[in-house]
XYZ file of C-alpha atoms in Angstrom:
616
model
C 67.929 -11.525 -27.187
C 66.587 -14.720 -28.600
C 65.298 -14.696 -32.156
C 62.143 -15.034 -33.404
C 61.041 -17.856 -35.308
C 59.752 -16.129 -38.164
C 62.443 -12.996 -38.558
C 64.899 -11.139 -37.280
C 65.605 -10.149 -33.247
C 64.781 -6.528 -32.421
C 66.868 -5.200 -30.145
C 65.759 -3.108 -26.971
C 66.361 -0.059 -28.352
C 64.312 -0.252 -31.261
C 61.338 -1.622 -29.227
C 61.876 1.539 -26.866
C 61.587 4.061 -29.705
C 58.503 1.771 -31.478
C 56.967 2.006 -28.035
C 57.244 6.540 -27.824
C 56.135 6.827 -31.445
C 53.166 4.555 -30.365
C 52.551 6.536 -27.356
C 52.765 9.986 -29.366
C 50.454 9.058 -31.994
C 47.714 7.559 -28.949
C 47.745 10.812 -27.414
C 47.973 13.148 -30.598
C 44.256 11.119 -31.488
C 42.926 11.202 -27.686
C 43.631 14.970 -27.996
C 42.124 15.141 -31.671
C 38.723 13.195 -30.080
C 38.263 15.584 -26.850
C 38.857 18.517 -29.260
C 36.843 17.953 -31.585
C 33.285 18.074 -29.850
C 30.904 21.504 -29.312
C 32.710 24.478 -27.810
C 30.249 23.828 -24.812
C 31.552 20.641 -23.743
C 28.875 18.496 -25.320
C 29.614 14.460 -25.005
C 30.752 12.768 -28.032
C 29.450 9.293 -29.100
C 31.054 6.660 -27.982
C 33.687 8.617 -25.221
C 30.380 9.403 -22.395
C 29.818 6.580 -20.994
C 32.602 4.979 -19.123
C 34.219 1.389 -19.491
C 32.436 -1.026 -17.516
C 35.897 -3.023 -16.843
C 37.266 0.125 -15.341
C 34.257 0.569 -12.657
C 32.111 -2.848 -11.589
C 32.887 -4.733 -9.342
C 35.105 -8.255 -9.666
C 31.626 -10.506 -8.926
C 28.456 -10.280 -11.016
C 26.529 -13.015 -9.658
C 23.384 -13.095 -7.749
C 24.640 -16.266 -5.398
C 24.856 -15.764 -1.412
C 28.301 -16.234 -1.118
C 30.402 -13.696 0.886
C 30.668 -10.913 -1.172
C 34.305 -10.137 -1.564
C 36.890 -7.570 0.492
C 36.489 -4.178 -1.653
C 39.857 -3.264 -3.432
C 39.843 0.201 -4.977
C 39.937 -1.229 -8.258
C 36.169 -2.102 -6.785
C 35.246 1.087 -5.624
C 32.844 3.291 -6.577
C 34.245 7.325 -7.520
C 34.359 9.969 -4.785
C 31.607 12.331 -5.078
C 32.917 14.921 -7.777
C 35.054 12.745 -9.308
C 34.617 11.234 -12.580
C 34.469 7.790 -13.301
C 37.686 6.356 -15.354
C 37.263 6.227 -18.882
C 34.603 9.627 -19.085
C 35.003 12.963 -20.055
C 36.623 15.346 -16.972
C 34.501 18.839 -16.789
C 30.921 17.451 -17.784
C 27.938 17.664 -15.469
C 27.675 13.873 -15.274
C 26.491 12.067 -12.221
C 29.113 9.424 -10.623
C 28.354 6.131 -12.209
C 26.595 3.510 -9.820
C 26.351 0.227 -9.882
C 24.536 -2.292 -8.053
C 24.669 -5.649 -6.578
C 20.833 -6.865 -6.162
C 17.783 -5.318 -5.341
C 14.123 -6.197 -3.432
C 11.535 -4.611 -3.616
C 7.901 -5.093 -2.735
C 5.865 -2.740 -5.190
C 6.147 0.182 -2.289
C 9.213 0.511 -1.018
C 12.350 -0.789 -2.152
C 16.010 -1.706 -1.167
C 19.186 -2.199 -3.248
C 22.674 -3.503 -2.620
C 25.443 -1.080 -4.172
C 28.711 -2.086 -5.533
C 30.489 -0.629 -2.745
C 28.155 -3.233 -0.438
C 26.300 -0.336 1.028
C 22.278 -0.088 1.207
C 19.893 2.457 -0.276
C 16.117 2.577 0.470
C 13.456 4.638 -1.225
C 9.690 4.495 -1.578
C 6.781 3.872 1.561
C 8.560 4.960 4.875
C 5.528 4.419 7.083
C 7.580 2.727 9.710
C 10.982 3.341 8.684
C 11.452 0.866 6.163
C 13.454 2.902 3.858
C 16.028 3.995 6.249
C 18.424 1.063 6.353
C 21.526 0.801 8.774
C 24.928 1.543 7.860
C 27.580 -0.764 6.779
C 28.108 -3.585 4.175
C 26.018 -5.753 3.210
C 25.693 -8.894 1.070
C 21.927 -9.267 0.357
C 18.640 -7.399 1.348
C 15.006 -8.457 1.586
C 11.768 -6.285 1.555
C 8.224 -7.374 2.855
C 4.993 -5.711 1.920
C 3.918 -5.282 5.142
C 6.874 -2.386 6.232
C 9.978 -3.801 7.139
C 13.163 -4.932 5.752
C 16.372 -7.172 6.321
C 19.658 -7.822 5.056
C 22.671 -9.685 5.377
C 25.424 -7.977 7.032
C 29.479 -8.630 5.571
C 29.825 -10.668 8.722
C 27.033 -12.749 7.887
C 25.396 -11.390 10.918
C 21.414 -10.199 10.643
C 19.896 -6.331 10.476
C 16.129 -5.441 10.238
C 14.452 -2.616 10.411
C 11.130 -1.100 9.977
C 7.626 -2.421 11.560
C 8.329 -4.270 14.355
C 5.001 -5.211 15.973
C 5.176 -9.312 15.476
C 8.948 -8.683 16.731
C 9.992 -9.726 12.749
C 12.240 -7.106 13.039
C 14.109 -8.776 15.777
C 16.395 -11.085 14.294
C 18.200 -14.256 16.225
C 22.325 -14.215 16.653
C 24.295 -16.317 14.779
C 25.685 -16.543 10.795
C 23.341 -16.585 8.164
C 23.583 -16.684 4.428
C 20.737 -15.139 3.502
C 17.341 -13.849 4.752
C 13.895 -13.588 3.554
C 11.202 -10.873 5.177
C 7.366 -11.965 4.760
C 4.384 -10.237 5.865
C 4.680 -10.073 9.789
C 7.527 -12.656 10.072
C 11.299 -13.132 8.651
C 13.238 -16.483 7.877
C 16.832 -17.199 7.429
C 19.047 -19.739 6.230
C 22.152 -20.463 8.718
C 25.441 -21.250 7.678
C 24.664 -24.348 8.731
C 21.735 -24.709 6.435
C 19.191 -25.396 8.817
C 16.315 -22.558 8.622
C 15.502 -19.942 11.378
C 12.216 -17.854 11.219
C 10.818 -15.628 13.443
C 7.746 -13.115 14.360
C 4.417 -13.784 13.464
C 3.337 -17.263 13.727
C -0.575 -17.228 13.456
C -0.511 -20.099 10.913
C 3.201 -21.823 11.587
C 4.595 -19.326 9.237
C 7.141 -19.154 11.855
C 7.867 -22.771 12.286
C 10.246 -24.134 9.397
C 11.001 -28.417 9.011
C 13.901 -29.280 10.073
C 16.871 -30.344 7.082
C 19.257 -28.774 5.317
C 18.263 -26.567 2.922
C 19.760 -23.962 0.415
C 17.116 -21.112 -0.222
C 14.320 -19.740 1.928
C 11.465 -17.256 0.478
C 9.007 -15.966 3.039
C 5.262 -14.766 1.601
C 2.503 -13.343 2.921
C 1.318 -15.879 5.688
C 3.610 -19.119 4.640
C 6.885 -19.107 3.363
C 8.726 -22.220 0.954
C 12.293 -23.351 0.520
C 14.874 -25.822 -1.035
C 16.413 -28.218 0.338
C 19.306 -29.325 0.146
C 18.166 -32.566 -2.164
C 16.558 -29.695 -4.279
C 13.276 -30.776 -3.372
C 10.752 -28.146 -2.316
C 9.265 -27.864 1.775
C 6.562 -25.591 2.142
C 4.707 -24.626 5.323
C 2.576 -21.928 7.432
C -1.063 -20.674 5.755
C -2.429 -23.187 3.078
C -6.123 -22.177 2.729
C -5.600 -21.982 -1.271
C -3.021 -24.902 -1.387
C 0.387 -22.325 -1.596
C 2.071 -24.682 0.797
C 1.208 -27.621 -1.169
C 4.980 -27.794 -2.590
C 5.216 -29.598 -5.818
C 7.048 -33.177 -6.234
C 10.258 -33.207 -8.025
C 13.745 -30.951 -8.041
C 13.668 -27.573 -8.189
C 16.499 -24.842 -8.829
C 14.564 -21.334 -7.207
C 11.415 -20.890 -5.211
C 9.588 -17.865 -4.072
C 6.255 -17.370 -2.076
C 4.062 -14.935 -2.976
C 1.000 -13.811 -0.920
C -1.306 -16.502 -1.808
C 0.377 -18.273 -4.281
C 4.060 -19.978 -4.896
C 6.467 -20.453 -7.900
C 9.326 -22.348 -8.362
C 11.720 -23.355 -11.439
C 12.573 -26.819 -11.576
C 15.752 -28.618 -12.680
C 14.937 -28.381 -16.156
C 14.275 -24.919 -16.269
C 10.747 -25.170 -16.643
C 8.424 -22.477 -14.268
C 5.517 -23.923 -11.914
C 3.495 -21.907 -9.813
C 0.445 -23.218 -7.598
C -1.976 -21.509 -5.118
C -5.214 -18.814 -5.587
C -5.022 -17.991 -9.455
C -6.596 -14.722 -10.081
C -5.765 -12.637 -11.766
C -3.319 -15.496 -13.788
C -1.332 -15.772 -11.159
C -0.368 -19.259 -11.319
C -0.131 -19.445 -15.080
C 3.347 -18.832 -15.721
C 5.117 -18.499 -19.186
C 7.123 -21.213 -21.331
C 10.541 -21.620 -21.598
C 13.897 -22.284 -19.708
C 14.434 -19.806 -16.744
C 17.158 -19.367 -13.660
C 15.060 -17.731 -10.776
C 11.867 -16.798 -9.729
C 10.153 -13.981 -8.158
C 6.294 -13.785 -6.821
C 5.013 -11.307 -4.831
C 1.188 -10.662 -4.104
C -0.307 -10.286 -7.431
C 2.760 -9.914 -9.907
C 5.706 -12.460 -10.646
C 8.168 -12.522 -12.828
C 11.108 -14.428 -13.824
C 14.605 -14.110 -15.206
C 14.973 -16.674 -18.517
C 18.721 -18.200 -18.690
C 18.817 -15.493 -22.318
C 18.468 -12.426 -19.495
C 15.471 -11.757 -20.626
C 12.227 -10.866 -17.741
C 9.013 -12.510 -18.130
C 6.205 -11.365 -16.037
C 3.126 -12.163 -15.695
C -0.304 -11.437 -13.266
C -1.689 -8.434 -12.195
C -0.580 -5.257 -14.111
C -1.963 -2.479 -12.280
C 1.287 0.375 -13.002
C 2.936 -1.693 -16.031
C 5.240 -3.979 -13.559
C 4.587 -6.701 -15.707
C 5.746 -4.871 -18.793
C 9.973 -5.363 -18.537
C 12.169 -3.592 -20.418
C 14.790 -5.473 -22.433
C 17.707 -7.295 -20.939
C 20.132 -8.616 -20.541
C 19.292 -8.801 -16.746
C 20.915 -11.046 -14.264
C 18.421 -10.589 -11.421
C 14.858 -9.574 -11.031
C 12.440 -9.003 -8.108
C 9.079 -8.379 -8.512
C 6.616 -6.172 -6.367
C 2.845 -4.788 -6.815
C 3.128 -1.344 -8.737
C 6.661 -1.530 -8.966
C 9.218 -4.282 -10.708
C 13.024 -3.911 -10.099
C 16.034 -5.528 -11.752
C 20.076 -5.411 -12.127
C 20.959 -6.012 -15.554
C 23.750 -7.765 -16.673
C 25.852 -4.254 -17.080
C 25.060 -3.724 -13.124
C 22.288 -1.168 -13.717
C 19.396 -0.869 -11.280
C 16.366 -0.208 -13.243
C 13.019 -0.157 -11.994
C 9.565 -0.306 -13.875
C 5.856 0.147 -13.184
C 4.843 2.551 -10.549
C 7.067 5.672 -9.303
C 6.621 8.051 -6.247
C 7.764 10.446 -8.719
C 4.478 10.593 -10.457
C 2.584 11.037 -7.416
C 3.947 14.332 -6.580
C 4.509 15.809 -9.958
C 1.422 18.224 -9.703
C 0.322 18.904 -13.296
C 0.628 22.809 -14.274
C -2.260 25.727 -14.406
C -4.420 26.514 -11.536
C -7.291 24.337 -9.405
C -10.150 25.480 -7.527
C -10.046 22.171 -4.861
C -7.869 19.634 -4.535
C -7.857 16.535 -2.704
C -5.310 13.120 -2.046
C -5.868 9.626 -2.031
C -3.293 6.892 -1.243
C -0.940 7.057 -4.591
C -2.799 9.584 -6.404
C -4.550 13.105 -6.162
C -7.075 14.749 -8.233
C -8.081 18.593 -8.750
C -10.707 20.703 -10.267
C -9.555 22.934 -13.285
C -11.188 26.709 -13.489
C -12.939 25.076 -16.130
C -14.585 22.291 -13.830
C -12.571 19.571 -15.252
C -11.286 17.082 -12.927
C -7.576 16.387 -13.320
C -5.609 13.504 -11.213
C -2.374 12.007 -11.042
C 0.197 9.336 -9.658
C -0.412 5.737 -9.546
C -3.783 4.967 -11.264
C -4.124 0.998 -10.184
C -7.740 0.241 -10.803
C -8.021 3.765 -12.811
C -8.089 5.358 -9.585
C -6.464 8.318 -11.444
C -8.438 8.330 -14.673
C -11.804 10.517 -13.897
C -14.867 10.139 -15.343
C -16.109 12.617 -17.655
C -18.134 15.497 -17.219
C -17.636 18.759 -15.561
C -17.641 18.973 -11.427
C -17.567 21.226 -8.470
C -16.571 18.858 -5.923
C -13.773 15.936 -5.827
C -12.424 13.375 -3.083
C -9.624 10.907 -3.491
C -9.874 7.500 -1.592
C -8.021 4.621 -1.293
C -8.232 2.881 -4.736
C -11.368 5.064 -5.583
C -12.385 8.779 -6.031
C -15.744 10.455 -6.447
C -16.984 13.684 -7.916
C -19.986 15.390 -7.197
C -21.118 17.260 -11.191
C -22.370 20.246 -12.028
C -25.595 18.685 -12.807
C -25.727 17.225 -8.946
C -24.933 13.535 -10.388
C -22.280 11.715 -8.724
C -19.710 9.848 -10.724
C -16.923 7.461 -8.810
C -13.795 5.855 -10.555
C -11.392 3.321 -9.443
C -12.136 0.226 -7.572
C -13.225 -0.735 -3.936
C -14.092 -4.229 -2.177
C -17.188 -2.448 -0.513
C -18.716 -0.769 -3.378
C -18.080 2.648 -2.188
C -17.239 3.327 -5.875
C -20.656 2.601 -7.414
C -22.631 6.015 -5.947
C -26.396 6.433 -5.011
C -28.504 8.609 -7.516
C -29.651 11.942 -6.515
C -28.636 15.465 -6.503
C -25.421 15.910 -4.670
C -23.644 18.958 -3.936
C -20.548 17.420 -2.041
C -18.901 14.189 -1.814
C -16.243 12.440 0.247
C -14.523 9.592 -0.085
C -13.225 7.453 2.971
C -11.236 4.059 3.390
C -13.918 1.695 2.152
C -16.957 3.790 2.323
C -18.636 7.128 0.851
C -20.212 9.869 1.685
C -22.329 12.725 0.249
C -24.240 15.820 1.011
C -27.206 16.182 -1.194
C -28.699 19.931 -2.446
C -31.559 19.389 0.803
C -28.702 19.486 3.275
C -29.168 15.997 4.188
C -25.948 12.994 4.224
C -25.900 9.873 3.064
C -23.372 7.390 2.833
C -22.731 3.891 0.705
C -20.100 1.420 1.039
C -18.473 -0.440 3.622
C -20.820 -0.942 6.455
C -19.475 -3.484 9.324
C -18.873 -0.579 11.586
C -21.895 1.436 11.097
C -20.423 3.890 8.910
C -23.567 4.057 6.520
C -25.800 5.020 9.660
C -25.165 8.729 8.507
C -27.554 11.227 11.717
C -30.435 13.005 10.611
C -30.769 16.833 10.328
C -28.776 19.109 7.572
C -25.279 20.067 7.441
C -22.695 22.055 5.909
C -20.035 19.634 5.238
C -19.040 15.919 5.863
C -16.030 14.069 6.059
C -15.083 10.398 5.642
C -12.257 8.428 7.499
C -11.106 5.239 7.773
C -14.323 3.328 9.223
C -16.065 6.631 10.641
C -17.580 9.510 9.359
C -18.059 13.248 10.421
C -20.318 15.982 9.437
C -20.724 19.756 10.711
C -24.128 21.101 11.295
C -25.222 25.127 10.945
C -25.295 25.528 14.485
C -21.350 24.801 14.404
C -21.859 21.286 16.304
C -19.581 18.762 15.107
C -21.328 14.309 14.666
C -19.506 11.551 14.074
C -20.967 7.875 13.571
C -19.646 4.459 12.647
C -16.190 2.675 14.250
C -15.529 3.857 17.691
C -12.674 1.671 19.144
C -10.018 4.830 19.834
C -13.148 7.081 20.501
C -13.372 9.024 16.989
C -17.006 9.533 17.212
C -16.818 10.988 20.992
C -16.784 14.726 19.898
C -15.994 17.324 22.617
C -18.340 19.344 23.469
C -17.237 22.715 21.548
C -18.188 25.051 18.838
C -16.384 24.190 15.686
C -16.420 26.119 12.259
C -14.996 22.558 10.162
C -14.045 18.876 10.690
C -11.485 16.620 8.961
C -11.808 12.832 9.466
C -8.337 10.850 9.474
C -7.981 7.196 9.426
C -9.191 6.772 13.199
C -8.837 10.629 14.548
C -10.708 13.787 13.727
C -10.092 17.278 14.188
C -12.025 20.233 14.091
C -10.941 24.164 14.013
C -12.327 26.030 16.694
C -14.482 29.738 16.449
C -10.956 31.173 17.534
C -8.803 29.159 14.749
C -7.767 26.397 16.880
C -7.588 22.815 16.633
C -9.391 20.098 18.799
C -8.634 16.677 17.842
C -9.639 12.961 19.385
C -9.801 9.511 18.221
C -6.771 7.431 17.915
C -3.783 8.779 19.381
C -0.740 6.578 19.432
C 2.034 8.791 17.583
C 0.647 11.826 18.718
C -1.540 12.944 15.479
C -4.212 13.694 17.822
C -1.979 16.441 19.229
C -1.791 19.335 16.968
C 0.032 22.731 17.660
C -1.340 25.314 19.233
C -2.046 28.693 16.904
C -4.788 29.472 14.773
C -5.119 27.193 11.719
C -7.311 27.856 8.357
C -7.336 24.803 7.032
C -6.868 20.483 8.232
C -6.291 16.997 6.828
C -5.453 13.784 8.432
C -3.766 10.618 7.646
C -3.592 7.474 8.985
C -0.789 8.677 11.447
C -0.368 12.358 10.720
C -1.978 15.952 10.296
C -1.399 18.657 8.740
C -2.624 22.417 8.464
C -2.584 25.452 7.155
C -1.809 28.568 9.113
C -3.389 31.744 8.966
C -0.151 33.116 7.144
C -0.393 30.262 4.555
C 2.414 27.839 6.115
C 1.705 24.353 6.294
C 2.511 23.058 10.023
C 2.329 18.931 10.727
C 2.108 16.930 13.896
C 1.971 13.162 14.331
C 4.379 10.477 12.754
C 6.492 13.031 11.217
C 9.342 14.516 10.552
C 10.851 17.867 9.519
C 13.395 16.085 6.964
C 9.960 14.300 5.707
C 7.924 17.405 5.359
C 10.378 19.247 2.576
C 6.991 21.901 1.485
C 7.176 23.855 -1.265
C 6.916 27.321 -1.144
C 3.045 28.410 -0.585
C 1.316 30.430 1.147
C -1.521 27.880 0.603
C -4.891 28.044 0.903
C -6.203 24.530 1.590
C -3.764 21.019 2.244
C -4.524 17.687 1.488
C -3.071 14.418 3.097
C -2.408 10.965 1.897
C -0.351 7.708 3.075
C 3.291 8.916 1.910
C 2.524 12.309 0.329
C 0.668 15.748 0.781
C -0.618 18.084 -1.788
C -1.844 21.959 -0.899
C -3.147 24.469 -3.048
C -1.771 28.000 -2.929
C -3.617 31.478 -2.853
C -2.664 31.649 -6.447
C -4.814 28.582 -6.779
C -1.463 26.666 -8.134
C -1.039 22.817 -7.129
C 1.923 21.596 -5.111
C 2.706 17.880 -3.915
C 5.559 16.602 -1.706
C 6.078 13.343 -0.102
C 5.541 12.952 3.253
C 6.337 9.457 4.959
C 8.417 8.264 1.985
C 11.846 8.296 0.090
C 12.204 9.643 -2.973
C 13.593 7.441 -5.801
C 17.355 7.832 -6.110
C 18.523 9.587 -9.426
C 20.961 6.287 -9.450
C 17.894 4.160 -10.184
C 17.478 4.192 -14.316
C 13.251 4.274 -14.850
C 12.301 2.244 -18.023
């Protein structure tokens, strides 16, 4: 053996033995440091959480390239197996880690380390079931359908399909953008593809070479390959008016754009309110707009957002992140450390029913409110506009809208809270004892017995029949009321036949987005109106109770089981024990009261959040 320059040469033997004492001592102190915790196993700081280096993946960057074979250095744990470098015989959950994320304020989609999807959040069309196999990037639209990347560089969509946006072309892409109604991709070749709706040339890209594509609402915007910005489809408020100059990142909102230019600096043009277009200071990477919330990565990892904060998605928790995608109600990002964490709204929230007992409940879209024993009005889940935040005062009737509720008081004073285009959340005076709140319009029955109705009014929805009743119901753009000689009216839209009621006896009427049903004197249900996934189908049996949705029913039997019908499925309708009493529908979620006169909530037409996804 050579020797060193600066002593004497060790021979092989000695380094042998150096190397065993070394060994020994390591695993006398790894011993000492497992030992030395609780008797029950609790973590000790500084050994839970596992070495990064020993589970990411090789690449951490947020570029289109193919993503790299998996080696199972890159692999994520087998279920039940714990992660190298933590603690064998805790409870801890495999660690996950992701590669990007999209998401669109309602539903969301992620790319795992392992290249595989997840989906959670609004699955009104199937939007949040994506396809097996590995992927390189995923994009989400607002309008209920998604689209990623495949390893092959081939294209898969799913979700709504009626513009055919769902049907993507053949050939290689690098990466894909899905807009409201339409998709667009960028080839291998660079030139752009789009496809689906193409009411305003959304559809219809320039030609060039280009090197990012972001589809919005009704236009889309992209880079070419100069780094100068094309823009093109629905300008009414100047978002396709692309800026002059070189640009680094684009993204197209719903009626506005953003970019960051070459020197790091955001711009954003288009409709401004509420501050849309007024973007922050400072040196950023990338850009991400979506309708009324953007936000943007700075080149310190820090998030910037700015806009509309209706759920506190403008509100980021600290970095470092190394990509970001903002949505309505909901921001996402993957930080730096590969963590997916999401902010703002959760579907969590919406079906956490609070404790104690109710004596009605009713849901909206997002939330749900309910009338303590002690007449106080109680809501939950997203409260965008204050939707969720009641007014004061004590109540014996409640109704959750869209963005909106109403109560009917004690006193026989209405009160509304939350926010609608139409007005249907600024009430008539009088003395009310019920109320119901619809899509875009109101209705209430006042102490004579009489209805009226405020709000919305292009379909004749306001033009409430004369005569008394016993209850009323509001829909989508109809409205239905039940008289005392068990005769069921309906006025306002008509274009699937909702206000063409058979000609039965009915004891109670529900009015869904476009379909109504009624229980008959013998328990049954009668429905009508708008039929197209079967909600105006319901079981046969006798029934106590019924809500509708825009594309499903539900109701309660007379042994207190709920029973749906319509655009649903048994995986989607996991009910909590009952028996129930009464059931309430929404968009993606359901809530029922029991004959205990406990609340219980469960989603409906949606994906839970995955317990992978950390919530700041």
């Amino acid at each position: 053996m050579d020797e060193d320059a600066d002593g004497p040469a060790v021979s092989w033997i000695q380094l042998v033995g150096a190397l065993v004492v070394l060994g020994a001592v390591v695993l006398l102190a790894s011993r000492w440091l497992f030992d030395s915790g609780d008797d029950d196993g609790a973590e000790i700081d500084g050994v839970d959480a596992p070495a990064r280096a020993a589970t990411a993946p090789a690449s951490a960057t947020t570029s289109m390239a193919t993503p790299a074979p998996i080696t199972t250095s890159d692999a994520a744990p087998a279920d039940g197996e714990a992660p190298s470098g933590e603690l064998t015989g805790t409870a801890a959950a495999p660690v996950e880690w992701f590669e990007s994320v999209s998401t669109s304020g309602l539903h969301a989609c992620a790319v795992r380390g392992d290249y595989s999807l997840i989906c959670w959040g609004r699955n009104t069309y199937g939007q949040a079931e994506p396809p097996a196999g590995e992927f390189g990037q995923v994009s989400v639209s607002t309008s209920g359908h998604s689209c990623a990347v495949r390893y092959d560089l081939t294209l898969a969509c799913w979700g709504r399909n009626a513009d055919r946006e769902s049907e993507p072309p053949s050939g290689d892409f690098t990466r894909v953008s899905a807009g409201d109604g339409f998709t667009c991709g960028l080839r291998t070749d660079h030139t752009l593809r789009c496809w689906g709706n193409n009411r305003f040339g959304q559809a219809e890209p320039p030609t060039g070479k280009f090197t990012q594509v972001s589809a919005g609402s009704y236009h889309a915007c992209g880079v070419r390959s100069d780094d100068t910005l094309a823009c093109w489809g629905l300008n009414d408020a100047e978002q396709a008016e692309a800026p002059t100059g070189t640009f680094l990142d684009v993204s197209s909102g719903n009626v506005h754009s953003c970019g960051v230019r070459s020197t790091g600096q955001l711009t954003c043009w288009g409709y401004n309110g509420p501050g849309r277009t007024v973007a922050p200071s400072g040196s950023f990477s990338s850009v991400s707009a979506r309708s009324l919330t953007s936000c943007a990565l700075r080149v310190t990892g820090s998030v910037s957002c700015w806009g509309a904060d209706q759920a506190g998605e403008t509100d980021p928790p600290e970095g470092p992140f190394r990509s970001v995608s903002a949505g309505s109600l909901q921001t996402c990002g993957v930080t730096t450390e590969d963590v997916l964490t999401c902010w703002g709204h959760d579907l969590g929230d919406v079906i956490d029913a609070p404790g104690g007992t109710f004596g009605r409940i009713s849901t909206g879209s997002g939330h749900s409110c309910g009338i303590r024993s002690d007449a106080r009005v109680e809501c939950w889940g997203a409260d965008v506009w204050d939707r969720a935040s009641p007014a004061p005062g004590l109540y014996w009737d409640v109704s959750a809208g869209a963005l909106y509720s109403c109560g009917a008081r004690t006193d026989g004073v209405l009160r509304c809270w939350g926010y609608s285009n139409y007005g249907a959340s600024r009430p008539p005076s009088g003395t009310f004892d019920r109320v119901t709140a619809g899509q875009e319009h109101a209705c209430g029955l006042l102490s004579d017995e009489t209805v009226t109705c405020w709000g919305d009014d292009r379909y004749g929805q306001l033009d409430a029949p004369s005569g008394t009743f016993v209850e009323v119901s509001a829909g989508g753009h109809f409205s239905c009321a039940s008289g005392h000689d068990r005769t069921v009216r309906c006025w306002g839209d008509d274009g699937f036949g909702q206000t063409r009621v058979p000609d039965k006896e009915f004891l109670g009427v529900a009015a869904g987005w476009a379909t109504a049903c009624a229980i008959g004197l013998d328990g049954e249900l009668t429905c009508w109106g708008f039929n197209e996934t079967g909600q105006a189908e319901p079981p046969a049996g006798g029934f106590l109770d019924v809500s509708l949705s825009q594309d499903y029913g539900c109701g309660v039997r007379v042994n207190g089981s709920v029973q749906c019908w319509g655009d649903v499925t048994e995986a989607d309708m996991e009910v909590p024990e009952g028996p129930f009493a009464s059931v309430s529908v929404g968009w993606e979620h359901a809530c029922g009261l029991r004959r205990d006169d406990t609340a219980a909530c469960w989603l409906t037409r949606a994906v839970p959040t995955p317990p992978e996804v950390h919530r700041d």
